[in-house]
Coordinates of C-alpha atoms and ligand atoms in Angstrom, one line a residue:
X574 CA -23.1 -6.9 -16.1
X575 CA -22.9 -4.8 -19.0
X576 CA -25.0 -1.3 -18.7
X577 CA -26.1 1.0 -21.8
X578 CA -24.2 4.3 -20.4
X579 CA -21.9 4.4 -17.6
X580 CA -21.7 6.4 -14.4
X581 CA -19.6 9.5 -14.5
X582 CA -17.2 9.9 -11.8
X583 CA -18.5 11.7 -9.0
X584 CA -17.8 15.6 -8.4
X585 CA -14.9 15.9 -5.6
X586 CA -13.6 12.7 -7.1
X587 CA -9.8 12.3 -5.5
X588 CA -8.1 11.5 -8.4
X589 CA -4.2 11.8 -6.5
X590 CA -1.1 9.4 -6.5
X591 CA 0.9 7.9 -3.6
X592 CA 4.0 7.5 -2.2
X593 CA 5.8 6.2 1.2
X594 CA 8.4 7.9 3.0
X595 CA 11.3 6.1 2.6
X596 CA 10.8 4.9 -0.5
X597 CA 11.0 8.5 -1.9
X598 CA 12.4 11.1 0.7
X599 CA 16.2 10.2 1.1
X600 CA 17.3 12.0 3.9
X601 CA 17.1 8.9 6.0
X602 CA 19.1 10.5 8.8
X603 CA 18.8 13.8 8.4
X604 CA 17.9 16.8 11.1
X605 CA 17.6 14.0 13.7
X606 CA 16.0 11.3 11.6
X607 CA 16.6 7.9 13.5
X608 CA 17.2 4.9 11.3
X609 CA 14.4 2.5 11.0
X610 CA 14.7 -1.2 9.6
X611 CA 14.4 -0.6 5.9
X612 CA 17.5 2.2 6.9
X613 CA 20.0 -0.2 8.2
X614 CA 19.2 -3.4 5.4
X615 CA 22.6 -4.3 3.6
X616 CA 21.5 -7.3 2.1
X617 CA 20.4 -5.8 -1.3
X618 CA 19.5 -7.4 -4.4
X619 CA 22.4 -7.3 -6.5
X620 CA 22.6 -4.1 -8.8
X621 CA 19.7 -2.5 -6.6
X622 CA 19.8 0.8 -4.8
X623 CA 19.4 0.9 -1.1
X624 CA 17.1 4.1 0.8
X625 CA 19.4 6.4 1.6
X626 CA 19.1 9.0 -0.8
X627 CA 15.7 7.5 -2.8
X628 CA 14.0 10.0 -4.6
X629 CA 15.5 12.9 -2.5
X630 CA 12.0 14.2 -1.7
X631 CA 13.5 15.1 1.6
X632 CA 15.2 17.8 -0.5
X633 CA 13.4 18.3 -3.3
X634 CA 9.7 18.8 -1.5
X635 CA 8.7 22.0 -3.0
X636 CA 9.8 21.5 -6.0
X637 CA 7.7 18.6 -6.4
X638 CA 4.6 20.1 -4.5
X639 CA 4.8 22.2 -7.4
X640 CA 4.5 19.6 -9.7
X641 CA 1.7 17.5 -8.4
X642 CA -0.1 21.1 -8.1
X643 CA 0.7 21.1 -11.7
X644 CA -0.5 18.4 -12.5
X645 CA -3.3 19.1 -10.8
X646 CA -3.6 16.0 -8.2
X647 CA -6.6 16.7 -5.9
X648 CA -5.2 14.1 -3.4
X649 CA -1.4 13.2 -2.6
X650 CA -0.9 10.0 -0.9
X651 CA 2.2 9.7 1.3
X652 CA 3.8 8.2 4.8
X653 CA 5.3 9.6 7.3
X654 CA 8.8 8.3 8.8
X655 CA 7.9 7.3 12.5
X656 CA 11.7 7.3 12.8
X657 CA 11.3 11.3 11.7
X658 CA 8.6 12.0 14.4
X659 CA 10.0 9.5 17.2
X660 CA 13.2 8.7 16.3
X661 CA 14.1 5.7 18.3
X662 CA 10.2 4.6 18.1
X663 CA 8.9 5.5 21.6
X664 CA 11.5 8.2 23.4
X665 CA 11.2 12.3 22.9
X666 CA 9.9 13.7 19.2
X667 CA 12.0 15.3 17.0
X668 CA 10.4 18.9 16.2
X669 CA 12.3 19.0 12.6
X670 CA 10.8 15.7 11.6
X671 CA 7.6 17.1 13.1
X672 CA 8.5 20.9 11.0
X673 CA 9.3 18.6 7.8
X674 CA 5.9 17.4 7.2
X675 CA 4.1 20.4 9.0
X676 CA 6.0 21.9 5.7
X677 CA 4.8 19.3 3.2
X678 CA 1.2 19.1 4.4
X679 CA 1.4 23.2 4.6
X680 CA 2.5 22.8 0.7
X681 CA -0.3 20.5 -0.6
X682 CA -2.8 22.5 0.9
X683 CA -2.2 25.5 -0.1
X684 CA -2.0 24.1 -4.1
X685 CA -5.2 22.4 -2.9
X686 CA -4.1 19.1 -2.9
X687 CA -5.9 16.7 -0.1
X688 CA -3.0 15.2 2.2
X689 CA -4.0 11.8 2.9
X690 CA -1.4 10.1 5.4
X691 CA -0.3 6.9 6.5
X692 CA 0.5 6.7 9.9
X693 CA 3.2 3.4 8.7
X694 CA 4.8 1.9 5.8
X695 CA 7.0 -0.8 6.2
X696 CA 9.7 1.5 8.2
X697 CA 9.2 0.5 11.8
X698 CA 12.4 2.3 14.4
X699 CA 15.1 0.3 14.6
X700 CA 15.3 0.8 18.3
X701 CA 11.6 -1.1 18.5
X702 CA 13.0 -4.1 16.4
X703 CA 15.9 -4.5 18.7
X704 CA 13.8 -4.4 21.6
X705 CA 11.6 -7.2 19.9
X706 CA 9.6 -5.2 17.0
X707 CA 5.8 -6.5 16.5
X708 CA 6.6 -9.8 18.9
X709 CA 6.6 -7.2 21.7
X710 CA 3.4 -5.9 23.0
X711 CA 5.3 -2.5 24.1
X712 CA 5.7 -1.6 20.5
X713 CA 1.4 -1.0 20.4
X714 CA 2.2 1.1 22.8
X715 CA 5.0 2.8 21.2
X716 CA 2.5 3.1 18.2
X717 CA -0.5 4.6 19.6
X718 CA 1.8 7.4 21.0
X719 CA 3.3 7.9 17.8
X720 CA 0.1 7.9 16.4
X721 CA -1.7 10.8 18.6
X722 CA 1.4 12.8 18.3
X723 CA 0.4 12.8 14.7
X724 CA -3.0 13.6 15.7
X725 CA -1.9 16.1 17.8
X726 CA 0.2 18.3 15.2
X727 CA -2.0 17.7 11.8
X728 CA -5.2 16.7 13.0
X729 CA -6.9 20.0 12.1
X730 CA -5.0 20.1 8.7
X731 CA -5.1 16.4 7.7
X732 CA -9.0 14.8 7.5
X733 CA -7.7 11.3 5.6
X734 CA -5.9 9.2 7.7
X735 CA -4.6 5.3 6.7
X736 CA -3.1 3.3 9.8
X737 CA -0.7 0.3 8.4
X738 CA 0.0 0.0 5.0
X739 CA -0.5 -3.8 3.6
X740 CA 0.1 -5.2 7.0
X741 CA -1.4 -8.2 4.9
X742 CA 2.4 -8.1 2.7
X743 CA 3.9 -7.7 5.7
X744 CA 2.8 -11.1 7.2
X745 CA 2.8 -12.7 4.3
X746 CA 6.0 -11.4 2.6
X747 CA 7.9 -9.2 5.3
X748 CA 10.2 -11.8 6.3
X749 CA 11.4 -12.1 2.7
X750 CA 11.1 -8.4 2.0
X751 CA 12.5 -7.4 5.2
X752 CA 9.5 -5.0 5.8
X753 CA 8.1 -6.5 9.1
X754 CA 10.2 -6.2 11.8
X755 CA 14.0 -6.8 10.7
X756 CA 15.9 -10.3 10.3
X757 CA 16.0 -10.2 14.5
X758 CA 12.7 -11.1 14.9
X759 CA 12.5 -13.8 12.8
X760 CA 11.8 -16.6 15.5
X761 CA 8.5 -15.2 16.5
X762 CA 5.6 -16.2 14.8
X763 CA 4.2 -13.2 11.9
X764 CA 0.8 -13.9 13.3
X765 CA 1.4 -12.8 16.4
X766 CA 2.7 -10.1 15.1
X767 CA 0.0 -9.6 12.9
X768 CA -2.6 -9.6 15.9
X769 CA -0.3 -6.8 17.6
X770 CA -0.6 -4.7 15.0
X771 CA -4.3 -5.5 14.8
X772 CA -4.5 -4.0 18.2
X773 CA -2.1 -1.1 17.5
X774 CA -4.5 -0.3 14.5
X775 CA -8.0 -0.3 16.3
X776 CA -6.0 2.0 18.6
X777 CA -4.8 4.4 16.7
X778 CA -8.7 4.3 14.5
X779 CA -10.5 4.9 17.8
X780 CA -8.2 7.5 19.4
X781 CA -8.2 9.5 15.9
X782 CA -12.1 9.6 16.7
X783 CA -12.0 10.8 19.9
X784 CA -9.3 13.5 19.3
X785 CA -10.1 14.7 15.7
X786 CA -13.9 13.9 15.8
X787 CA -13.7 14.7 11.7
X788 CA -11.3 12.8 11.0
X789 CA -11.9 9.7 8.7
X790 CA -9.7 6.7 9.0
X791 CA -9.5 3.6 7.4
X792 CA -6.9 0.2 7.0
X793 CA -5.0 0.0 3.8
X794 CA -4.7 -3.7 2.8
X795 CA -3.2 -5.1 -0.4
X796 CA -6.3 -6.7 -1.3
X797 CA -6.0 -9.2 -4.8
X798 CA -9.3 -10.9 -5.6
X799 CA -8.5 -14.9 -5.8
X800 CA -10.0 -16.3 -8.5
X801 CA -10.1 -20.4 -9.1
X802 CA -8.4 -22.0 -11.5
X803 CA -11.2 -23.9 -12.8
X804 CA -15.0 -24.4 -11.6
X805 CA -14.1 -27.6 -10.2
X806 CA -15.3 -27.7 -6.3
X807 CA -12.2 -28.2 -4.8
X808 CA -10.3 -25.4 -6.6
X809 CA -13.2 -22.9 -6.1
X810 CA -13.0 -24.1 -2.1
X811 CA -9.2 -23.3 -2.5
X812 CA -9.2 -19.8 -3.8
X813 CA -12.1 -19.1 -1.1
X814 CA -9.4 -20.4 1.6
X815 CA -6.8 -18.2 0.2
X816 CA -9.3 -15.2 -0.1
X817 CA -9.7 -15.6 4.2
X818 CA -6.1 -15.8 4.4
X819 CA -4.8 -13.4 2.1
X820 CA -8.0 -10.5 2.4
X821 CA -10.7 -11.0 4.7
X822 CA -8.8 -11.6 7.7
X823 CA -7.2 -8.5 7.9
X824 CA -10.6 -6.6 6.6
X825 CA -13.1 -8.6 8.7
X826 CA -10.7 -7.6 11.9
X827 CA -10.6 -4.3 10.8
X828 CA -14.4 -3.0 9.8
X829 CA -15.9 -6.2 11.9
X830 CA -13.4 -6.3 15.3
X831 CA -13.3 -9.7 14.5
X832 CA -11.5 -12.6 13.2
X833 CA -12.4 -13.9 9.9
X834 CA -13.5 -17.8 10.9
X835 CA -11.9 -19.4 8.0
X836 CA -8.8 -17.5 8.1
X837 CA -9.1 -18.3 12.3
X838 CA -9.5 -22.2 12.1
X839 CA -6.7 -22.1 9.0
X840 CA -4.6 -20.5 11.7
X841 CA -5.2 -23.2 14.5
X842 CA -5.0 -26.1 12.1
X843 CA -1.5 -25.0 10.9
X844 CA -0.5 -24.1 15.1
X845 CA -0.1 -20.1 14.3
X846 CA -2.9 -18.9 16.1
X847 CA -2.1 -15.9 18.5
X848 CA -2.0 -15.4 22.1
X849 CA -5.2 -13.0 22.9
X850 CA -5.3 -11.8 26.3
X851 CA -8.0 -10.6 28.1
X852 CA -9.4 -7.1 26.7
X853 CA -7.9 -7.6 22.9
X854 CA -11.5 -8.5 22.1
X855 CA -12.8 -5.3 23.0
X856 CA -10.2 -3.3 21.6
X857 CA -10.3 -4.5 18.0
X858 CA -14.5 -4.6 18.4
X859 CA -14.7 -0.9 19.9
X860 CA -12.7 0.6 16.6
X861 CA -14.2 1.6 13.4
X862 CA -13.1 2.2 10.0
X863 CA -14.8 5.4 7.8
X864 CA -13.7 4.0 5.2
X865 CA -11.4 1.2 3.5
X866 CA -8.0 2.0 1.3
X867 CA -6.7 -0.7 -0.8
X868 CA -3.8 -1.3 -2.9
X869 CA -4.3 -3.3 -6.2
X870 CA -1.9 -4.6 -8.6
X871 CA -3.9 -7.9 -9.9
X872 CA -5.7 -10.8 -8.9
X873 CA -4.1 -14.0 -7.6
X874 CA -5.5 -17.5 -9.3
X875 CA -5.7 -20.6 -6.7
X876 CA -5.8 -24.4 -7.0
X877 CA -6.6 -27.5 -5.3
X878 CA -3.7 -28.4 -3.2
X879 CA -2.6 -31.9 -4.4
X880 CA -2.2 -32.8 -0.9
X881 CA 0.2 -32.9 2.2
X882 CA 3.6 -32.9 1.2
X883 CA 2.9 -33.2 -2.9
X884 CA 2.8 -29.2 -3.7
X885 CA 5.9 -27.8 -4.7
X886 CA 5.6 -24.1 -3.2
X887 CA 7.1 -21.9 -6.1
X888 CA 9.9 -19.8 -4.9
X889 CA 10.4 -16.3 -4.6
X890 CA 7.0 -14.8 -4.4
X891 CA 6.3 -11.4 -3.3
X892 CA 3.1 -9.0 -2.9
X893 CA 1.9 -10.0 -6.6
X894 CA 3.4 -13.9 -7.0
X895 CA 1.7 -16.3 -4.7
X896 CA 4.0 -18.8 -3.6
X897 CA 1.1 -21.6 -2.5
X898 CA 0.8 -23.7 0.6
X899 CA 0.6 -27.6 1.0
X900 CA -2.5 -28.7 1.9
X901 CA -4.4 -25.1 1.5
X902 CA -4.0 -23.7 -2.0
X903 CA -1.6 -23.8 -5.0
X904 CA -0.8 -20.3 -6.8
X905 CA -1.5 -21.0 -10.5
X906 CA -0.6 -18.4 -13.3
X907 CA -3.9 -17.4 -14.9
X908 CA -3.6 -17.9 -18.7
X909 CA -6.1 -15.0 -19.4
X910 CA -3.8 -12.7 -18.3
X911 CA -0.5 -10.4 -19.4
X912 CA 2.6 -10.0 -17.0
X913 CA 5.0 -6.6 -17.0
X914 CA 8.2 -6.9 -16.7
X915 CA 8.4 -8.3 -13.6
X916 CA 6.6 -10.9 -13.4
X917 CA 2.9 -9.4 -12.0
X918 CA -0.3 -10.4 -14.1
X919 CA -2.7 -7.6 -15.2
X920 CA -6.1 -7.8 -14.7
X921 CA -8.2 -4.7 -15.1
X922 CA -11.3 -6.3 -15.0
X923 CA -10.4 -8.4 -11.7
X924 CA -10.1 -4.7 -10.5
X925 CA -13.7 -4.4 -10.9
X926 CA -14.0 -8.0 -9.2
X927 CA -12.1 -6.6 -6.2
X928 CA -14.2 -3.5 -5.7
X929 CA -17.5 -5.0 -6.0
X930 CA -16.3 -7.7 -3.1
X931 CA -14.9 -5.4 -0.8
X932 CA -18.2 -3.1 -1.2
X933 CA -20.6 -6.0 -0.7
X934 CA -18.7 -7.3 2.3
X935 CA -18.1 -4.2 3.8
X936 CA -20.5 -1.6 2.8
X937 CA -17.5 1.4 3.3
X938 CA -16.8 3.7 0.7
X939 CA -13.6 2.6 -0.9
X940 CA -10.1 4.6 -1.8
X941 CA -7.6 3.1 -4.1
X942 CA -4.4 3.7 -2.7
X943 CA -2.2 1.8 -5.0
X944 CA -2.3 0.5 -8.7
X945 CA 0.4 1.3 -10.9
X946 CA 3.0 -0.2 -13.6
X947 CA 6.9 -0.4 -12.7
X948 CA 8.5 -0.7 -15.9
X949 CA 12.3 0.4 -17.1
X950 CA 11.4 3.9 -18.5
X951 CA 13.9 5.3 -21.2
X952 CA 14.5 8.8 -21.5
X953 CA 14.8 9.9 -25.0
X954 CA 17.6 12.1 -26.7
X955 CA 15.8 15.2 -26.1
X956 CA 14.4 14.4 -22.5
X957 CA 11.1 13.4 -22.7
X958 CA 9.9 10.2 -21.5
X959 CA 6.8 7.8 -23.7
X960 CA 5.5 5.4 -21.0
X961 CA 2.6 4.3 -23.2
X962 CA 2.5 1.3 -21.7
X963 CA 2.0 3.3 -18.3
X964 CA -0.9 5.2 -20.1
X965 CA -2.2 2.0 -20.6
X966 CA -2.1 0.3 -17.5
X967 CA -3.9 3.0 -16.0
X968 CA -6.2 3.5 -18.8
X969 CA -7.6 0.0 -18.6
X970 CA -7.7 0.6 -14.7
X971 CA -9.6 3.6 -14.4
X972 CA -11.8 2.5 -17.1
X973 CA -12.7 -0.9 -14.9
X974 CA -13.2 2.1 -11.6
X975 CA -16.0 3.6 -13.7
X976 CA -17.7 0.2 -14.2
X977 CA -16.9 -0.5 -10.3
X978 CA -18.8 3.0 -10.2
X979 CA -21.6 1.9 -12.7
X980 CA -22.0 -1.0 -10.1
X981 CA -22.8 1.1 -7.4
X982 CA -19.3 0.7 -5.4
X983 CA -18.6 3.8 -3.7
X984 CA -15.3 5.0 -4.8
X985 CA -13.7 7.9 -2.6
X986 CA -10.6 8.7 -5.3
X987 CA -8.1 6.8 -7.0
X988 CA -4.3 7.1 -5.8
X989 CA -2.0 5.5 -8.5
X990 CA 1.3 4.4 -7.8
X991 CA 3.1 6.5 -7.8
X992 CA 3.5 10.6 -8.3
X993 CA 7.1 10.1 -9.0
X994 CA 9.8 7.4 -9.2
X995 CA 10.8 6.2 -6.3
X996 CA 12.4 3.0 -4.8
X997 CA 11.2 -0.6 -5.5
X998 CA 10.7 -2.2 -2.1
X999 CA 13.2 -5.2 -3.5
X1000 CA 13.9 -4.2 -7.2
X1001 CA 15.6 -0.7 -7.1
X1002 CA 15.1 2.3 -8.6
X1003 CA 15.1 1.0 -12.0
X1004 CA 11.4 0.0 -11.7
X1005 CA 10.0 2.8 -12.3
X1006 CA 6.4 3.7 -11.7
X1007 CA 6.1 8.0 -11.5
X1008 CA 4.0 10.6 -13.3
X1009 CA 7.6 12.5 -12.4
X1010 CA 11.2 11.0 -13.9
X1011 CA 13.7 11.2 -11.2
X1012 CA 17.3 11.6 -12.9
X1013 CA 19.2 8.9 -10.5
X1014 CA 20.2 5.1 -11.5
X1015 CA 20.9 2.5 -8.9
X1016 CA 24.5 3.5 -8.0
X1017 CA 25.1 6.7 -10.0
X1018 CA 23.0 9.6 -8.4
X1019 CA 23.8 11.5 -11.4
X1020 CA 21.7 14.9 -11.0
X1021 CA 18.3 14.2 -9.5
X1022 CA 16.6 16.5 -11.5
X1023 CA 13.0 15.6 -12.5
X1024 CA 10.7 15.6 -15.8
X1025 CA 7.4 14.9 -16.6
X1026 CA 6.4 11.8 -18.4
X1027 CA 3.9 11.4 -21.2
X1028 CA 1.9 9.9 -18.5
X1029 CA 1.9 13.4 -16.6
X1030 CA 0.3 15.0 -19.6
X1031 CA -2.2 12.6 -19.7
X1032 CA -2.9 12.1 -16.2
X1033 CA -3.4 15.7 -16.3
X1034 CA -5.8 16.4 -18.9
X1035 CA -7.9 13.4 -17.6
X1036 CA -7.8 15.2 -13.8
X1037 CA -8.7 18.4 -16.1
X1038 CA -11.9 16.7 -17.3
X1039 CA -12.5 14.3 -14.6
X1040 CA -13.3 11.8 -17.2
X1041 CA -11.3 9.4 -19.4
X1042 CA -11.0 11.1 -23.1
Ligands
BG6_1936 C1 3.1 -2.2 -2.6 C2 3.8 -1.4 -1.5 O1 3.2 -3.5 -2.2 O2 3.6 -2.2 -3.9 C3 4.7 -0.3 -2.1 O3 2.8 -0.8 -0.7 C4 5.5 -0.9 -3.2 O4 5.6 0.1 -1.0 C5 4.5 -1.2 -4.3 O5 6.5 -0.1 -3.7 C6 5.1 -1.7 -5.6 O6 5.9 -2.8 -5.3 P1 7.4 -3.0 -5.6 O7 7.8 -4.2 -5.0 O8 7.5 -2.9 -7.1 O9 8.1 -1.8 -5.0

């Protein structure tokens, strides 16, 4: 639908950026930080940095409060390290972990910067993994407690909360990312998983509630619109399986307490369907959302399959490439569409696709919590950095939020990726995605300093007028 004038963005608008823990603080076992799964993975892409130091956020975290005050985020989007808070996952809490983000949340607010926080990204303790990680009912209980410590300490600072981030990725990817729960897990099924964490969330959502009454709390999904590859029956019927799979199932369970039915029967026919006991029903149905946080990269484009045993599953996927299943859906590049570097489409206006699906689904006001470009930034003789083709990205993105707007989606705030560079979950530092240039390379640490990008500038004057020039 096209519209003579668009909406503007709304006053309060939280126009922020985002970042998770370990991806950006370092430190990973400092002041009694315990080491959590990403912390002890060895098996590295070649060339590609491992989390150790990352960003050095751990270190640098005043320094780049000042910035993002500067450049004038209203919202800052980060994790917090269970392994910081409970550092074997379930035993005593560490009060320096506890001090470190007490310090960080102390430092946002006070350039008036809105913390939003999630409660887990991709880090779970390693002590939980060895003792059976998601497989193991124990660890919802591990999380709840970790959870209402958090409560307990910045629940009268903190009013956005986000439980799991793209526990979608993590079922569908985590294995192959290492992000779920570590290669010892392997032999139990992700779904099961997936249901534990289910649980775990609707936990965490309804105890929030009852201990911060205003509090607001949603899920944070990777959620990619799947488009058909053509208007034929059977590939329209295919991307609507891989839309249950991929995005309603974890939504529907989330705002509805209830599994999607598609995404349900997919899981019987294919023998992954969980074990519910008694009283799960009532758990997931007696928590809910204020509101839903998504991350969105670009849409996903699905075929027909060709039938049992005739699809060739392309290898290598990851949160953006679909890899296909036999007999459910085949991942198709869409020819409309650009790649970056890396392989990932862009599709601005499937943003707008994504929004207004969510929103009529749902009916929750809707926070972007992810969208960005990684890209191999160059810094130039004298320092400064021209990531046009960031200023693009985001351009064509936010443009597609006012349209989303236009629509009549609600849209809390947008929360690019990310405030500053940080550490690919599998493709190193080099991937850059930051408003902030962090002066490291894989290997060579060189001196960590950071400088703003062209893209800081422009973020800036665009926070400045909250409009798009
Ligand atoms: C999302 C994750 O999948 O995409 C982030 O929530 C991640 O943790 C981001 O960094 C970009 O992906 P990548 O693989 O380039 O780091």
């Amino acid at each position: 639908m096209q519209y003579a004038e668009l909406t503007p963005f709304p006053e309060g608008f939280l126009w922020g950026a985002s970042t998770s823990g370990y991806q950006v603080e370092g430190g990973w076992d400092a002041d009694g930080k315990g080491p959590s799964i990403v912390d002890v993975r060895t098996d590295f892409p070649h060339g590609t940095t491992d989390y150790r130091v990352a960003a050095d956020h751990y270190h640098h975290v005043d320094e780049d409060v000042a910035l993002f005050g500067e450049l004038g985020l209203k919202a800052y989007r980060f994790s917090i390290q269970w392994t910081r808070i409970v550092p074997d996952g379930d035993g005593a809490v560490n009060a320096a972990g506890v001090a470190f983000y007490h310090r960080l949340i102390d430092g946002l607010l006070a350039q008036g910067i809105e913390p939003v926080v999630t409660m887990y990204h991709f880090d779970l303790p390693q002590a939980l993994a060895e003792r059976g990680g998601w497989g193991n009912r124990a660890t919802i209980d591990a999380f709840a407690r970790y959870a209402e410590t958090l409560f307990a300490e910045y629940g009268s600072k903190v009013t956005y909360w986000l439980t799991i981030n793209e526990q979608n990725m993590m079922v569908l990817y985590g294995q192959m990312l290492d992000i779920l729960d570590g290669p010892l897990n392997r032999g139990v099924s992700a779904y099961q998983k997936n249901h534990h964490m289910l649980l775990a969330q609707a936990t965490a959502m309804a105890r929030l509630h009852e201990m911060v009454p205003t509090a607001k709390v949603g899920p944070a999904p990777n959620i990619a619109y799947v488009y058909p590859e053509s208007c034929r029956p059977e590939d329209v019927l295919a991307a609507s399986d891989f839309n249950a799979i991929r995005n309603w199932l974890y939504l529907d369970v989330a705002v509805h307490g209830r599994y999607n039915p598609i995404a349900w029967r997919y899981l019987v026919e294919r023998g992954l369907a969980p074990v519910v006991e008694p009283g799960d029903d009532a758990i997931l149905a007696a928590a809910k959302p204020d509101f839903i946080a998504f991350n969105y990269y670009a849409t996903h484009t699905a075929a027909a399959p060709l039938g049992e045993g005739d699809d060739a599953p392309i290898e290598g996927g990851d949160q953006q490439i679909s890899m296909g299943e036999a007999g459910v859906y085949r991942a198709v590049a869409n020819p409309h569409l650009a790649k970056n570097a890396f392989g990932w489409e862009i599709d601005p206006v499937g943003f707008r696709t994504t929004f207004r699906e969510i929103y009529e689904r749902y009916h929750l006001p809707l926070l972007v919590t992810e969208n960005g470009l990684g890209a191999f930034d160059e810094v130039a003789p004298d320092g400064t950095i021209h990531d046009d083709y960031r200023i693009e990205y985001l351009r064509a993105h936010i443009e597609q939020i006012q349209w989303a707007i236009s629509d009549g989606v609600e849209v809390m705030g947008y929360c690019p990726w990310s405030a500053i560079d940080l550490v690919s979950t599998h493709q190193g530092i080099s991937k850059r995605y930051g408003f902030v240039y962090v002066d490291r390379g894989e290997d060579d640490l060189r001196t960590l300093g950071r400088s703003r990008k062209d893209s800081f500038f422009w973020y800036q004057a665009l926070i400045k007028a909250n409009a798009l020039a």
